[in-house]
mmCIF file of C-alpha atoms in Angstrom:
data_model
loop_
_atom_site.group_PDB
_atom_site.id
_atom_site.type_symbol
_atom_site.label_atom_id
_atom_site.label_comp_id
_atom_site.label_asym_id
_atom_site.label_seq_id
_atom_site.Cartn_x
_atom_site.Cartn_y
_atom_site.Cartn_z
ATOM 1 C CA MET A 1 8.513 -1.276 -4.728
ATOM 2 C CA ILE A 2 7.597 -2.474 -1.239
ATOM 3 C CA ALA A 3 4.064 -1.555 -0.161
ATOM 4 C CA LEU A 4 2.977 -1.732 3.458
ATOM 5 C CA ILE A 5 -0.748 -2.411 3.360
ATOM 6 C CA ILE A 6 -2.777 -1.877 6.527
ATOM 7 C CA GLN A 7 -5.980 -3.910 6.621
ATOM 8 C CA ALA A 8 -8.784 -1.847 8.178
ATOM 9 C CA ARG A 9 -12.555 -1.943 8.584
ATOM 10 C CA MET A 10 -15.165 -0.264 10.760
ATOM 11 C CA SER A 11 -17.449 -3.282 11.176
ATOM 12 C CA SER A 12 -15.607 -5.113 13.937
ATOM 13 C CA THR A 13 -18.164 -7.125 15.881
ATOM 14 C CA ARG A 14 -16.270 -7.048 19.184
ATOM 15 C CA LEU A 15 -15.375 -3.352 19.236
ATOM 16 C CA PRO A 16 -17.140 -1.545 16.367
ATOM 17 C CA GLU A 17 -15.358 1.424 14.748
ATOM 18 C CA LYS A 18 -12.267 0.770 16.857
ATOM 19 C CA VAL A 19 -9.804 1.736 14.120
ATOM 20 C CA LEU A 20 -10.913 5.385 14.293
ATOM 21 C CA LYS A 21 -11.475 5.425 18.041
ATOM 22 C CA THR A 22 -9.718 8.427 19.572
ATOM 23 C CA LEU A 23 -6.394 7.535 21.175
ATOM 24 C CA LEU A 24 -4.709 10.517 22.848
ATOM 25 C CA GLY A 25 -6.381 13.045 20.579
ATOM 26 C CA LYS A 26 -5.904 11.172 17.291
ATOM 27 C CA PRO A 27 -7.688 8.246 15.621
ATOM 28 C CA MET A 28 -6.047 4.984 16.649
ATOM 29 C CA LEU A 29 -5.252 4.246 12.997
ATOM 30 C CA GLN A 30 -3.356 7.531 12.728
ATOM 31 C CA GLN A 31 -1.275 6.689 15.789
ATOM 32 C CA GLN A 32 -0.439 3.357 14.175
ATOM 33 C CA ILE A 33 0.461 4.924 10.831
ATOM 34 C CA GLU A 34 2.787 7.385 12.566
ATOM 35 C CA ARG A 35 4.587 4.445 14.182
ATOM 36 C CA VAL A 36 4.763 2.579 10.870
ATOM 37 C CA TYR A 37 6.453 5.552 9.206
ATOM 38 C CA LEU A 38 9.375 5.141 11.627
ATOM 39 C CA ALA A 39 10.347 1.966 9.760
ATOM 40 C CA LYS A 40 12.915 2.511 7.005
ATOM 41 C CA HIS A 41 12.721 -0.298 4.482
ATOM 42 C CA PHE A 42 9.456 0.137 2.611
ATOM 43 C CA ASP A 43 8.267 2.639 0.013
ATOM 44 C CA ARG A 44 4.556 3.284 0.470
ATOM 45 C CA VAL A 45 1.764 2.959 3.050
ATOM 46 C CA VAL A 46 -1.701 2.022 1.818
ATOM 47 C CA VAL A 47 -4.780 1.578 3.967
ATOM 48 C CA SER A 48 -6.880 -1.222 2.477
ATOM 49 C CA THR A 49 -10.545 -1.151 3.395
ATOM 50 C CA SER A 50 -13.768 -2.399 1.882
ATOM 51 C CA LEU A 51 -16.337 -0.970 -0.508
ATOM 52 C CA ASP A 52 -19.022 -1.296 2.153
ATOM 53 C CA PRO A 53 -20.549 2.105 3.019
ATOM 54 C CA SER A 54 -19.638 1.508 6.663
ATOM 55 C CA ASP A 55 -16.013 2.021 5.649
ATOM 56 C CA ASP A 56 -16.558 5.431 4.030
ATOM 57 C CA PRO A 57 -15.147 7.129 7.167
ATOM 58 C CA ILE A 58 -11.859 5.272 6.692
ATOM 59 C CA GLU A 59 -11.487 6.627 3.160
ATOM 60 C CA ALA A 60 -12.347 10.133 4.390
ATOM 61 C CA PHE A 61 -9.782 9.791 7.185
ATOM 62 C CA CYS A 62 -7.082 8.721 4.713
ATOM 63 C CA GLN A 63 -7.854 11.675 2.457
ATOM 64 C CA ASN A 64 -7.616 13.989 5.450
ATOM 65 C CA ILE A 65 -4.099 12.836 6.373
ATOM 66 C CA SER A 66 -2.936 12.268 2.766
ATOM 67 C CA VAL A 67 -2.477 8.517 2.998
ATOM 68 C CA CYS A 68 -3.329 6.231 0.072
ATOM 69 C CA CYS A 69 -6.566 4.299 0.476
ATOM 70 C CA PHE A 70 -7.636 1.281 -1.566
ATOM 71 C CA ARG A 71 -11.152 -0.170 -1.384
ATOM 72 C CA GLY A 72 -12.115 -3.702 -2.361
ATOM 73 C CA SER A 73 -14.096 -6.739 -1.259
ATOM 74 C CA LEU A 74 -15.312 -6.846 2.331
ATOM 75 C CA GLU A 75 -15.247 -10.632 2.601
ATOM 76 C CA ASP A 76 -12.577 -11.660 0.062
ATOM 77 C CA VAL A 77 -9.669 -9.897 1.697
ATOM 78 C CA LEU A 78 -7.175 -11.915 -0.346
ATOM 79 C CA ASP A 79 -8.639 -10.394 -3.504
ATOM 80 C CA ARG A 80 -8.568 -6.953 -1.916
ATOM 81 C CA TYR A 81 -4.867 -7.295 -1.176
ATOM 82 C CA TYR A 82 -4.105 -8.658 -4.619
ATOM 83 C CA GLN A 83 -5.977 -5.870 -6.396
ATOM 84 C CA CYS A 84 -4.297 -3.301 -4.145
ATOM 85 C CA ALA A 85 -0.850 -4.738 -4.935
ATOM 86 C CA CYS A 86 -1.670 -4.582 -8.641
ATOM 87 C CA ARG A 87 -2.827 -0.972 -8.370
ATOM 88 C CA TYR A 88 0.429 0.139 -6.781
ATOM 89 C CA LYS A 89 2.697 -2.245 -8.731
ATOM 90 C CA ALA A 90 4.162 -3.680 -5.546
ATOM 91 C CA ALA A 91 6.985 -6.201 -5.846
ATOM 92 C CA HIS A 92 6.632 -7.091 -2.169
ATOM 93 C CA ILE A 93 3.626 -6.624 0.097
ATOM 94 C CA ILE A 94 3.742 -6.161 3.866
ATOM 95 C CA ARG A 95 0.539 -6.995 5.714
ATOM 96 C CA ILE A 96 -0.407 -5.581 9.084
ATOM 97 C CA THR A 97 -3.832 -4.982 10.599
ATOM 98 C CA ALA A 98 -5.313 -1.750 11.911
ATOM 99 C CA ASP A 99 -5.898 -3.072 15.417
ATOM 100 C CA CYS A 100 -2.177 -3.018 16.291
ATOM 101 C CA PRO A 101 -1.367 0.530 17.484
ATOM 102 C CA LEU A 102 1.765 -0.679 19.299
ATOM 103 C CA ILE A 103 3.322 -2.065 16.112
ATOM 104 C CA ASP A 104 7.132 -1.941 16.331
ATOM 105 C CA PRO A 105 8.940 -0.249 13.403
ATOM 106 C CA GLU A 106 12.181 -2.050 14.266
ATOM 107 C CA VAL A 107 10.430 -5.414 13.974
ATOM 108 C CA ILE A 108 8.901 -4.305 10.666
ATOM 109 C CA ASP A 109 12.382 -3.533 9.326
ATOM 110 C CA ARG A 110 13.782 -6.799 10.661
ATOM 111 C CA VAL A 111 11.093 -8.849 8.917
ATOM 112 C CA ILE A 112 11.630 -6.949 5.642
ATOM 113 C CA GLN A 113 15.401 -7.330 5.742
ATOM 114 C CA THR A 114 15.187 -11.033 6.538
ATOM 115 C CA HIS A 115 12.747 -11.509 3.672
ATOM 116 C CA LEU A 116 14.982 -9.754 1.159
ATOM 117 C CA ILE A 117 18.307 -11.197 2.319
ATOM 118 C CA GLN A 118 16.983 -14.772 2.365
ATOM 119 C CA GLN A 119 15.043 -14.202 -0.868
ATOM 120 C CA ASN A 120 11.962 -15.763 0.690
ATOM 121 C CA ASP A 121 8.522 -16.008 -0.856
ATOM 122 C CA TYR A 122 6.922 -15.225 2.501
ATOM 123 C CA THR A 123 8.396 -14.068 5.814
ATOM 124 C CA SER A 124 6.719 -13.312 9.116
ATOM 125 C CA ASN A 125 7.126 -13.297 12.871
ATOM 126 C CA VAL A 126 4.068 -15.516 13.409
ATOM 127 C CA GLY A 127 5.240 -18.904 12.097
ATOM 128 C CA ILE A 128 6.721 -19.575 15.517
ATOM 129 C CA GLU A 129 5.009 -17.167 17.882
ATOM 130 C CA THR A 130 7.439 -15.388 20.197
ATOM 131 C CA PHE A 131 6.295 -11.761 19.858
ATOM 132 C CA PRO A 132 3.301 -10.253 21.701
ATOM 133 C CA ASP A 133 -0.045 -10.517 19.927
ATOM 134 C CA GLY A 134 -0.269 -7.113 18.243
ATOM 135 C CA LEU A 135 3.199 -7.061 16.691
ATOM 136 C CA ASP A 136 2.261 -9.421 13.842
ATOM 137 C CA ILE A 137 4.016 -8.638 10.554
ATOM 138 C CA GLU A 138 3.979 -10.559 7.282
ATOM 139 C CA ILE A 139 5.647 -9.855 3.949
ATOM 140 C CA MET A 140 5.295 -11.749 0.677
ATOM 141 C CA SER A 141 6.428 -11.328 -2.894
ATOM 142 C CA PHE A 142 3.862 -10.305 -5.472
ATOM 143 C CA LYS A 143 4.276 -13.670 -7.217
ATOM 144 C CA THR A 144 3.447 -15.456 -3.959
ATOM 145 C CA LEU A 145 0.374 -13.318 -3.358
ATOM 146 C CA GLU A 146 -0.745 -13.906 -6.928
ATOM 147 C CA THR A 147 -0.315 -17.676 -6.557
ATOM 148 C CA ALA A 148 -2.481 -17.630 -3.447
ATOM 149 C CA TRP A 149 -5.059 -15.421 -5.182
ATOM 150 C CA LYS A 150 -5.292 -17.783 -8.161
ATOM 151 C CA ASN A 151 -5.448 -21.012 -6.174
ATOM 152 C CA ALA A 152 -7.132 -20.359 -2.823
ATOM 153 C CA GLN A 153 -10.618 -21.904 -2.705
ATOM 154 C CA LYS A 154 -11.552 -22.308 0.956
ATOM 155 C CA PRO A 155 -13.505 -19.433 2.522
ATOM 156 C CA SER A 156 -10.842 -19.193 5.231
ATOM 157 C CA GLU A 157 -8.174 -18.797 2.552
ATOM 158 C CA ARG A 158 -10.067 -15.951 0.889
ATOM 159 C CA GLU A 159 -11.015 -14.148 4.089
ATOM 160 C CA HIS A 160 -7.485 -14.321 5.522
ATOM 161 C CA VAL A 161 -4.749 -13.150 3.176
ATOM 162 C CA THR A 162 -1.917 -15.522 4.015
ATOM 163 C CA VAL A 163 -3.675 -18.706 5.151
ATOM 164 C CA TYR A 164 -3.220 -20.393 1.750
ATOM 165 C CA ILE A 165 0.508 -19.630 1.819
ATOM 166 C CA ARG A 166 0.947 -21.003 5.332
ATOM 167 C CA ASN A 167 -1.196 -24.041 4.486
ATOM 168 C CA HIS A 168 1.152 -24.935 1.599
ATOM 169 C CA PRO A 169 4.746 -24.685 2.872
ATOM 170 C CA GLU A 170 5.801 -27.160 0.168
ATOM 171 C CA MET A 171 5.034 -24.507 -2.468
ATOM 172 C CA PHE A 172 6.866 -21.548 -0.972
ATOM 173 C CA LYS A 173 10.151 -20.579 0.630
ATOM 174 C CA ILE A 174 8.998 -19.420 4.054
ATOM 175 C CA GLY A 175 11.034 -17.527 6.637
ATOM 176 C CA ASN A 176 10.353 -16.548 10.227
ATOM 177 C CA ILE A 177 11.988 -14.286 12.786
ATOM 178 C CA GLU A 178 11.838 -14.833 16.530
ATOM 179 C CA SER A 179 12.174 -12.594 19.544
ATOM 180 C CA LYS A 180 15.184 -13.120 21.805
ATOM 181 C CA ILE A 181 12.720 -13.297 24.707
ATOM 182 C CA ASN A 182 9.476 -15.215 24.234
ATOM 183 C CA ARG A 183 6.641 -12.788 24.930
ATOM 184 C CA ALA A 184 3.937 -14.638 23.013
ATOM 185 C CA HIS A 185 1.776 -14.677 26.161
ATOM 186 C CA LEU A 186 1.316 -10.884 26.010
ATOM 187 C CA ARG A 187 -1.679 -9.300 24.297
ATOM 188 C CA TRP A 188 -1.103 -5.887 22.698
ATOM 189 C CA THR A 189 -3.763 -5.967 19.984
ATOM 190 C CA VAL A 190 -7.137 -4.195 20.269
ATOM 191 C CA ASP A 191 -10.178 -6.429 20.009
ATOM 192 C CA TYR A 192 -12.067 -5.421 23.132
ATOM 193 C CA GLU A 193 -12.611 -2.267 25.183
ATOM 194 C CA GLU A 194 -10.204 -3.521 27.841
ATOM 195 C CA ASP A 195 -7.521 -3.913 25.154
ATOM 196 C CA PHE A 196 -8.034 -0.316 24.094
ATOM 197 C CA LEU A 197 -7.790 0.877 27.699
ATOM 198 C CA LEU A 198 -4.471 -0.965 28.090
ATOM 199 C CA VAL A 199 -3.071 0.628 24.921
ATOM 200 C CA GLU A 200 -4.315 4.028 26.054
ATOM 201 C CA THR A 201 -2.541 3.572 29.391
ATOM 202 C CA ILE A 202 0.702 2.641 27.603
ATOM 203 C CA TYR A 203 0.471 5.677 25.314
ATOM 204 C CA LYS A 204 -0.208 7.976 28.265
ATOM 205 C CA HIS A 205 2.776 6.569 30.154
ATOM 206 C CA PHE A 206 5.198 7.221 27.323
ATOM 207 C CA LEU A 207 3.644 10.592 26.524
ATOM 208 C CA SER A 208 4.435 11.686 30.077
ATOM 209 C CA SER A 209 8.082 10.824 29.369
ATOM 210 C CA GLY A 210 7.994 12.868 26.169
ATOM 211 C CA ASN A 211 7.965 9.942 23.719
ATOM 212 C CA THR A 212 4.949 8.005 22.430
ATOM 213 C CA LYS A 213 6.959 6.265 19.669
#
């Protein structure tokens, strides 16, 4: 089973509560989930948030739209992902973050297919950055995630799910996909209010043409 786990929290310091900020009449996270569901090569979407009370609205949101929600450590996100993968018995785990409402389902499928065909331990489109910031996708086998979970000691390796894997390329078979055109200079993620306004403008543009996806 391939689980696509979306990392989400309300306590962003730069733009608090951004993941549920209204984007064209829906929470931004819902717009992202609707885009994710256009990908074809995974089995389940899970929103992974923390046990902190500030993230209660995320769980309530997930219940409202019938999407699985897993809650774990706020700071040890590696443990949260591992426990979530165990809960859903995932053989492979896709990681994306909830501040990427322009995520591309075709790129998601491409990363998954590359990972499976090459039989990699870990595959992403961030090893060599050629995609816009905001289209970041990573997938790893459960065994790889478990190895990182057992061995990661540095705070940075616990807070960030895949840092241990990328810090130890000698331990894992790592794959990467690249864009035909290098657009790494573009910023499509939402960290600041101006980022949100850009995304909102893009959504409005495509809504006027009858297609936001």
